[in-house]
Structure formats: structure tokens, C-alpha cells
Coordinates of C-alpha atoms and ligand atoms in Angstrom, one line a residue:
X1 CA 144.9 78.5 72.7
X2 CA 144.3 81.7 73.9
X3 CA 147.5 84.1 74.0
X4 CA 149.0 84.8 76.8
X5 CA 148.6 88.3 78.4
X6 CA 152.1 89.8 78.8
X7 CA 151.7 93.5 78.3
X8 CA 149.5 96.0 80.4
X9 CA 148.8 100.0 79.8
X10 CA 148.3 102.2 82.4
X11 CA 146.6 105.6 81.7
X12 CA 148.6 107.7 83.8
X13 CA 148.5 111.3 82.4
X14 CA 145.9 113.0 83.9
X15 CA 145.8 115.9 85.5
X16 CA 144.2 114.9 88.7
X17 CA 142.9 118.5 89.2
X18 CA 140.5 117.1 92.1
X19 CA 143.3 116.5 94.1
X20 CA 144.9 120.8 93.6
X21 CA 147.3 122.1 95.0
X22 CA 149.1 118.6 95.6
X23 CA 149.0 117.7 92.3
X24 CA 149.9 121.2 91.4
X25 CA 154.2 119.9 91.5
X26 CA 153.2 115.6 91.9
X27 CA 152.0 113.5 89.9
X28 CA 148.8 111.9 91.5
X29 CA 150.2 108.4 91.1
X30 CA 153.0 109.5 93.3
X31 CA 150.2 110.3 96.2
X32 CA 150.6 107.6 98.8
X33 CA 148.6 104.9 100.9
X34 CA 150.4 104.8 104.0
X35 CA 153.9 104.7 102.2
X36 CA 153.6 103.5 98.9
X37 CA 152.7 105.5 95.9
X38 CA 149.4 104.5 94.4
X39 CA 151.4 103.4 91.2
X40 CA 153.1 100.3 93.1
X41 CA 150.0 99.0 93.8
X42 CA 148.9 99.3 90.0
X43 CA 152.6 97.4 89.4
X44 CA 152.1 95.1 91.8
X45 CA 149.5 93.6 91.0
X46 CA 150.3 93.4 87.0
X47 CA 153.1 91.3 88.4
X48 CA 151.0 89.0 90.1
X49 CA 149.0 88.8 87.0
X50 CA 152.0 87.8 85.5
X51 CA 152.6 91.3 82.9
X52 CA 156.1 91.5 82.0
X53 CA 155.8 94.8 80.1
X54 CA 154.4 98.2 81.4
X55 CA 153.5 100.8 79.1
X56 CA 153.0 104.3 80.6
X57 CA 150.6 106.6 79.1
X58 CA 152.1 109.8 80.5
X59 CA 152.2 113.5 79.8
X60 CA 153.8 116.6 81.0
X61 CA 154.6 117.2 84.2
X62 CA 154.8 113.7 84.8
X63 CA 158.8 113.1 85.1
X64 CA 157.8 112.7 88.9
X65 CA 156.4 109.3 88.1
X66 CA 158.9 108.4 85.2
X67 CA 162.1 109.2 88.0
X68 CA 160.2 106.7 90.2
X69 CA 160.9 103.1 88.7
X70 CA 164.7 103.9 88.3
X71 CA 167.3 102.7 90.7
X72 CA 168.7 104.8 93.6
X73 CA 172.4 103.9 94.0
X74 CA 172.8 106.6 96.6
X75 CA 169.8 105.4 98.9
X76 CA 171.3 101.9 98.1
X77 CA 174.8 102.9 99.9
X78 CA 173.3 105.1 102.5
X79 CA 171.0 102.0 103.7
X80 CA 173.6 99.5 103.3
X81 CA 176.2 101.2 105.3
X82 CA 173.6 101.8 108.0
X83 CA 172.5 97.9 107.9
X84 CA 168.9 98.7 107.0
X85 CA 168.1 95.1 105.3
X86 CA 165.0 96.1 105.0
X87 CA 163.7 99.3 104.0
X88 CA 166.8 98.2 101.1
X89 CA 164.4 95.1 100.4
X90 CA 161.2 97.8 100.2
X91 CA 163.8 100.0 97.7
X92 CA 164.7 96.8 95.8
X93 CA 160.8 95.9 95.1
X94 CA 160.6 99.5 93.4
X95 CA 162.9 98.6 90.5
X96 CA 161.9 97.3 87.3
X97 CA 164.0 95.5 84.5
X98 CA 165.3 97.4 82.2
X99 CA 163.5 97.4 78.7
X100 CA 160.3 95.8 81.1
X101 CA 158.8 99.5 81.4
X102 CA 158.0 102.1 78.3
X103 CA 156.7 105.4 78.4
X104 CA 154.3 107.0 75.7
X105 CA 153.4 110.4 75.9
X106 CA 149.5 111.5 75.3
X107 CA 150.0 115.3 73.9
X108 CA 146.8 116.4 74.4
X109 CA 143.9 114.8 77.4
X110 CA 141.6 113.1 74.9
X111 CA 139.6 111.2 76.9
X112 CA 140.7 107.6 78.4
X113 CA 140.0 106.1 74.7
X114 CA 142.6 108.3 73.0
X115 CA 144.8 107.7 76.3
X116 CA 145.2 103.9 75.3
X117 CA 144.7 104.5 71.8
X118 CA 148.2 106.2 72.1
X119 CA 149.8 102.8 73.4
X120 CA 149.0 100.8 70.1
X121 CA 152.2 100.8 68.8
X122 CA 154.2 99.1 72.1
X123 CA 151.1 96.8 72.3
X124 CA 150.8 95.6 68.4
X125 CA 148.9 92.7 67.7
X126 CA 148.5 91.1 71.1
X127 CA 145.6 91.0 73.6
X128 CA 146.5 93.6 76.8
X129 CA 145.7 95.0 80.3
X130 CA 144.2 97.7 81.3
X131 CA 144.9 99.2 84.9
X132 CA 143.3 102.3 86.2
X133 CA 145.1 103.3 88.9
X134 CA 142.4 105.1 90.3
X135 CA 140.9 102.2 91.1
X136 CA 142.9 100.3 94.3
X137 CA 141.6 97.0 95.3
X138 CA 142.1 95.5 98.6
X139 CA 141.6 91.7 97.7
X140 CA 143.3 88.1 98.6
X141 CA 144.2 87.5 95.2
X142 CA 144.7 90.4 93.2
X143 CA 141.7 91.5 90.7
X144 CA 143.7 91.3 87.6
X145 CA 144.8 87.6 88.5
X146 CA 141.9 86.7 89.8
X147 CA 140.3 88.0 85.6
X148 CA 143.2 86.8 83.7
X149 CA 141.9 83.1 85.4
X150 CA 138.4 84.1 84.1
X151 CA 140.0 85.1 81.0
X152 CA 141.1 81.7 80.8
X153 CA 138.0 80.3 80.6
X154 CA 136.4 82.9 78.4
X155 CA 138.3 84.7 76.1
X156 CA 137.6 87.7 74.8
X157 CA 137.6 91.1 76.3
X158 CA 136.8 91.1 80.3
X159 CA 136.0 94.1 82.3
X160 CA 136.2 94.0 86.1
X161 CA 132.5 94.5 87.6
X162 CA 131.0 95.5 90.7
X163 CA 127.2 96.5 91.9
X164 CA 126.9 100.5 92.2
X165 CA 124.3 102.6 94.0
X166 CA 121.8 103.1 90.7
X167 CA 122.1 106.8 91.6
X168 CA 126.0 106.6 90.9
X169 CA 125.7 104.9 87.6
X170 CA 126.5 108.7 86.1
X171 CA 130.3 108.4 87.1
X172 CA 131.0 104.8 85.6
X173 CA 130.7 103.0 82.2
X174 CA 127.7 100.5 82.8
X175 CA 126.9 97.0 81.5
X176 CA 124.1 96.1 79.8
X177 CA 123.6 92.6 80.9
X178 CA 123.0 89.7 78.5
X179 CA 123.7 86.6 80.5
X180 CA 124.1 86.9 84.4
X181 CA 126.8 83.5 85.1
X182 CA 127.3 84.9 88.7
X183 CA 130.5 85.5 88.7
X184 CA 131.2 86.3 85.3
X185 CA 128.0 88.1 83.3
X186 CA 128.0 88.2 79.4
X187 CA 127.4 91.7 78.4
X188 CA 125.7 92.9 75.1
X189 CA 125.8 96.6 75.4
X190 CA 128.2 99.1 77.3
X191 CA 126.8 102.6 78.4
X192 CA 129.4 105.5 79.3
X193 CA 128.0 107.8 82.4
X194 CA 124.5 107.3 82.0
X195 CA 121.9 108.9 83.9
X196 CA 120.1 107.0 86.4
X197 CA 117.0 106.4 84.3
X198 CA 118.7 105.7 81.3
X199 CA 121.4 102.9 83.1
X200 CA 120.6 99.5 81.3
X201 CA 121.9 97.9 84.9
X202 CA 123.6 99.0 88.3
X203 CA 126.7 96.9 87.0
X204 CA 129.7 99.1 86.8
X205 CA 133.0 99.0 85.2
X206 CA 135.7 99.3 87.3
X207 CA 139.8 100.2 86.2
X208 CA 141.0 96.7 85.3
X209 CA 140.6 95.5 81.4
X210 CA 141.9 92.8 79.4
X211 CA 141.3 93.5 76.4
X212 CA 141.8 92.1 72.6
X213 CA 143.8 93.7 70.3
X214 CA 140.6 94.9 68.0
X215 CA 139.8 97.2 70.6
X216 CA 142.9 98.9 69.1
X217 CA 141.6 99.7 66.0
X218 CA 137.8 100.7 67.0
X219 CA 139.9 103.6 68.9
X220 CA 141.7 104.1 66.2
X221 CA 138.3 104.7 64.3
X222 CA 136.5 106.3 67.8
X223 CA 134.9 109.5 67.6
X224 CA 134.2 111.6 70.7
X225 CA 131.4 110.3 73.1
X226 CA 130.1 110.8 77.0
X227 CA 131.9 114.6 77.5
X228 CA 133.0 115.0 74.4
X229 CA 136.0 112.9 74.8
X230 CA 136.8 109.5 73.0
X231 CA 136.1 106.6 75.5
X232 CA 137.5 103.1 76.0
X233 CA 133.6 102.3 77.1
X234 CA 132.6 103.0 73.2
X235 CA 135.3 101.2 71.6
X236 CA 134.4 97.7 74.0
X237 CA 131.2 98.2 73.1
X238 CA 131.9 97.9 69.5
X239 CA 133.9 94.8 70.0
X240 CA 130.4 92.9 70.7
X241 CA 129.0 94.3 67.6
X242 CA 131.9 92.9 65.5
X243 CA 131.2 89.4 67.4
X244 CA 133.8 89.4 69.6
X245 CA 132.3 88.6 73.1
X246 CA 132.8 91.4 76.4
X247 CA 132.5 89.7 80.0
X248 CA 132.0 91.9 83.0
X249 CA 133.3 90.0 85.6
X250 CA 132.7 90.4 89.2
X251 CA 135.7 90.3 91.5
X252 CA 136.5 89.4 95.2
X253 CA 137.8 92.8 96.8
X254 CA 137.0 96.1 98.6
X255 CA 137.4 98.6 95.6
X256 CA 138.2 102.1 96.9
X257 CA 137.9 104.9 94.3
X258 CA 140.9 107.0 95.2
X259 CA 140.3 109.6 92.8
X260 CA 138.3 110.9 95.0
X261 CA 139.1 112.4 98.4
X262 CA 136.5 110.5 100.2
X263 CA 137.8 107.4 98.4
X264 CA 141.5 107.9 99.1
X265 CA 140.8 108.7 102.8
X266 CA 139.0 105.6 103.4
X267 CA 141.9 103.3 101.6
X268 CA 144.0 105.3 103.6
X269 CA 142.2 103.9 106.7
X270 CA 141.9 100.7 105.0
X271 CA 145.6 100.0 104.5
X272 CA 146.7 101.6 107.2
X273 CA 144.6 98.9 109.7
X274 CA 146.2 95.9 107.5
X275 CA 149.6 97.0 108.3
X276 CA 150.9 94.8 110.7
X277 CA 153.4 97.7 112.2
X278 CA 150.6 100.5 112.7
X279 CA 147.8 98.2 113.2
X280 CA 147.8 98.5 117.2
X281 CA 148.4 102.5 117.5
X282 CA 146.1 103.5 114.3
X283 CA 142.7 101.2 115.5
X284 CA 142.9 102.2 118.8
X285 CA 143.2 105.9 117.2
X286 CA 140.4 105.3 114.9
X287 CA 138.3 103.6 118.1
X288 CA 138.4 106.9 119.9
X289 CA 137.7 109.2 117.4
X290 CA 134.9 107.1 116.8
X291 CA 133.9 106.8 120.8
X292 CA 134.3 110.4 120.2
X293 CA 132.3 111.4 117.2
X294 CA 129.3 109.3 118.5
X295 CA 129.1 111.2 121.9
X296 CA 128.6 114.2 119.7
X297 CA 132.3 115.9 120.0
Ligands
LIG1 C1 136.7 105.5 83.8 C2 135.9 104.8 82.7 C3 134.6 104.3 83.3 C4 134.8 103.4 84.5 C5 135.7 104.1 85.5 C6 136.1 103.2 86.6 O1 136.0 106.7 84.2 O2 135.7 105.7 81.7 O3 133.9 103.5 82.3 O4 133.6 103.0 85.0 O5 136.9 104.7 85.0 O6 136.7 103.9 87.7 P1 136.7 107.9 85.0 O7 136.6 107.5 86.5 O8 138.1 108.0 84.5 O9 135.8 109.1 84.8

């Protein structure tokens, strides 16, 4: 019986300097599609993937993103008395249990390796997510339900997957591909950032990871690698070495990499169109300023 996956870490204590001056006094978790901090979409789907504990791997200058999950009596009374049902239900969804949500504090930006590394203790001997929140993906069932099913089936550690342009390979941890399943691919070699002509495949790894408890202690072992920093990449990798099988799987979803502007722009169009209450206004917007752009204005 494989163990269930309770317990998910997200890597939160970056700087974000790409997204300067914002990030300068907020947290870039706390930056928002449409209204809704990129953070809740991490949470939420955890939840649907049925984590019940949420381990933040934060840092200074993050108190931003720590304030966030508390409860807010004040804006509780002020809707209430103003019979806003439900912008209090939106509030509501915010909350978390208490005990459900830790906080671990990285002292010094390591590399994503070291990030997690630093969660060991509040994750102990049990397998665990990995959610980048970075990464946001649009999909019908949420990418870390739809792996913990694969999971299911597989055991092991499983990476979520998607085909990149081969000249992007340089900005993602790439699989080297053992046995292509379709869906899920069994993987016998992990490459951080490679170069174009040194990518064993155009199959990268993308922010969701569940991951055995081994992976723990290769990181506790890991020495720097890509960038001189220590890298969860390295430390899956050396999981397939000690036997223990790593399955990229490939997921239904738009990914959108919003730690990039360009990224974060087009999720903001993205979610923006699939809200029901700005759907109308924003596409017939987006329509023009397309109608526009094409007659060369
Ligand atoms: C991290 C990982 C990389 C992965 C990527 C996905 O890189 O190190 O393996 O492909 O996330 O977004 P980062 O984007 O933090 O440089």
C-alpha cells in the first residue's frame, strides 16, 4: 500500500527580483491573477489533491505572505453588517485550520534543493508534494490530483512533464527518457538547465513533485550543481540511481510560467476570460485591441 500523500512544501522565499520594484515591499506570491494571489492557486489545488498540511519555505521580507492565511475578524464584521454573503464566502476560502499551515525559514537562497531540504523536519519520514508556485495551471482537474492518481498507479517519485521548445530546455530541469507510456514516461536520468545540444529530451519539469522521503536525505548529502546552487533536479536524479523509480508525467493543462512577465500577462488574460463576471467586457476588450493591433495601430 502506498502511503498516502498528506503534506506538501512550497518554496516560497525567493526574491522574485524579475518582478522589481513590486516585489521591492510584496512578496511575489502575494501578486495577483485577476484577484487572487498566486499563492491560493498553489493552496487550492493541494486541497484538491487532498494535502492537509502546508509547509512554507519562507524568508525575510516574507511576513506579507505569512499575514495572508490568518483570519480577518474586522473584514468579517464590516461584510456582514453590509450583507455581502459573498465576497465573506471568497474571505472564508482564505483561511486555513489552525496547526494545517507551518512556516520554515530558509536563511540564506541556496538554490531550490536547499529550499526543500530546509522542510525535512515538518515532513519526516513520509512521501511529500512539491508545488512551485511559479508554475500556475489552468486545467479541469488540477495537475497535482490528476499525479497523485498517477502516483497511484506508480509509486515512486513523479514529476509533472510537458514538451518545451528544445531551444528553452536551458531554463528547466529536463528528463532523460527511459520508457515513453504516453502519459506517464519512466525517466532514467534528470539534467538541470542544460544547453540545447546537450538536452537528453525536450521533456521538461514543471513545479509540481511528489516525491519520496529519500529525496530528503540525497539533499541532505547534495552539493552545489547548475549555478552553483544545490538543486532538487540532482537529488531526483539520485533517487533512480539508489533504485527507486522517477516518472515524468504529462498532465492535462495550459501551464503559464508566471515568473515571468510575459508569462504572468498571459495568465492574466487567461483567467481573466474564464471569469464568468468579466468574461463579456474583457474579450470584447481583448477583440479590439486585437482588431487594432492587426490594422497596424
Ligand atoms: C525550477 C527547477 C526546474 C524546473 C522549473 C519549472 O527552476 O529547478 O528543474 O524545470 O523550476 O518551473 P526555476 O524556474 O526555479 O529556475
Amino acid at each position: 500500500m502506498k502511503r498516502k500523500v498528506t503534506k506538501a512544501v512550497f518554496p516560497v522565499a525567493g526574491l522574485g527580483t524579475r518582478f522589481l520594484p513590486a516585489t521591492k515591499s510584496i512578496p511575489k506570491e502575494i501578486m495577483t491573477l485577476v484577484d487572487r494571489p498566486l499563492i491560493q492557486y498553489a493552496i487550492d489545488e493541494a486541497r484538491a489533491a487532498g494535502i492537509e498540511e502546508f509547509i512554507f519555505v519562507t524568508a525575510r521580507g516574507k511576513s506579507a505572505l505569512e499575514d495572508y492565511f490568518d483570519e480577518s475578524p474586522e473584514l468579517e464584521t464590516s461584510l456582514k453588517k453590509s450583507g455581502k454573503t459573498t465576497l465573506l464566502e471568497t474571505l472564508r476560502q482564505t483561511y486555513m485550520d489552525s496547526g494545517a499551515i507551518a512556516y520554515v525559514r530558509q536563511n540564506r537562497a541556496m538554490g531550490l534543493g536547499h529550499a526543500v531540504w530546509c522542510a525535512r523536519r515538518l515532513v519526516g519520514a513520509e512521501p511529500f508534494a512539491v508545488i512551485l508556485t511559479d508554475d500556475v495551471i489552468a486545467a479541469e482537474k488540477p495537475c497535482l490530483q490528476q499525479m497523485m492518481e498517477a502516483y497511484e498507479e506508480t509509486g515512486g517519485n513523479v514529476v509533472a512533464a510537458m514538451e518545451v521548445a528544445p531551444e528553452r530546455t536551458s531554463s528547466y530541469g529536463v528528463l532523460d527518457i527511459a520508457e515513453d507510456m504516453g502519459a506517464i514516461v519512466r525517466v532514467k536520468g534528470m539534467v538541470e538547465k542544460p544547453k540545447m545540444e546537450d538536452a537528453p529530451s525536450n521533456l521538461a519539469v514543471i513545479g509540481r513533485y511528489i516525491l519520496l522521503p529519500s529525496v530528503m536525505q540525497n539533499l541532505h548529502r547534495a552539493k552545489a550543481g547548475a549555478g552553483g546552487e544545490i538543486q532538487l533536479t540532482d537529488a531526483i536524479a539520485e533517487e533512480i540511481t539508489a533504485g527507486n523509480p522517477v516518472f515524468g508525467f504529462r498532465f492535462h493543462g495550459q501551464r503559464f510560467d508566471c515568473g515571468s512577465k510575459a508569462g504572468f500577462l498571459q495568465a492574466t488574460v487567461a483567467y481573466g476570460l474564464a471569469r464568468g463576471d468579466l468574461h463579456d467586457e474583457f474579450a470584447q476588450y481583448l477583440g479590439d485591441t486585437v482588431a487594432m493591433l492587426k490594422a497596424g495601430h
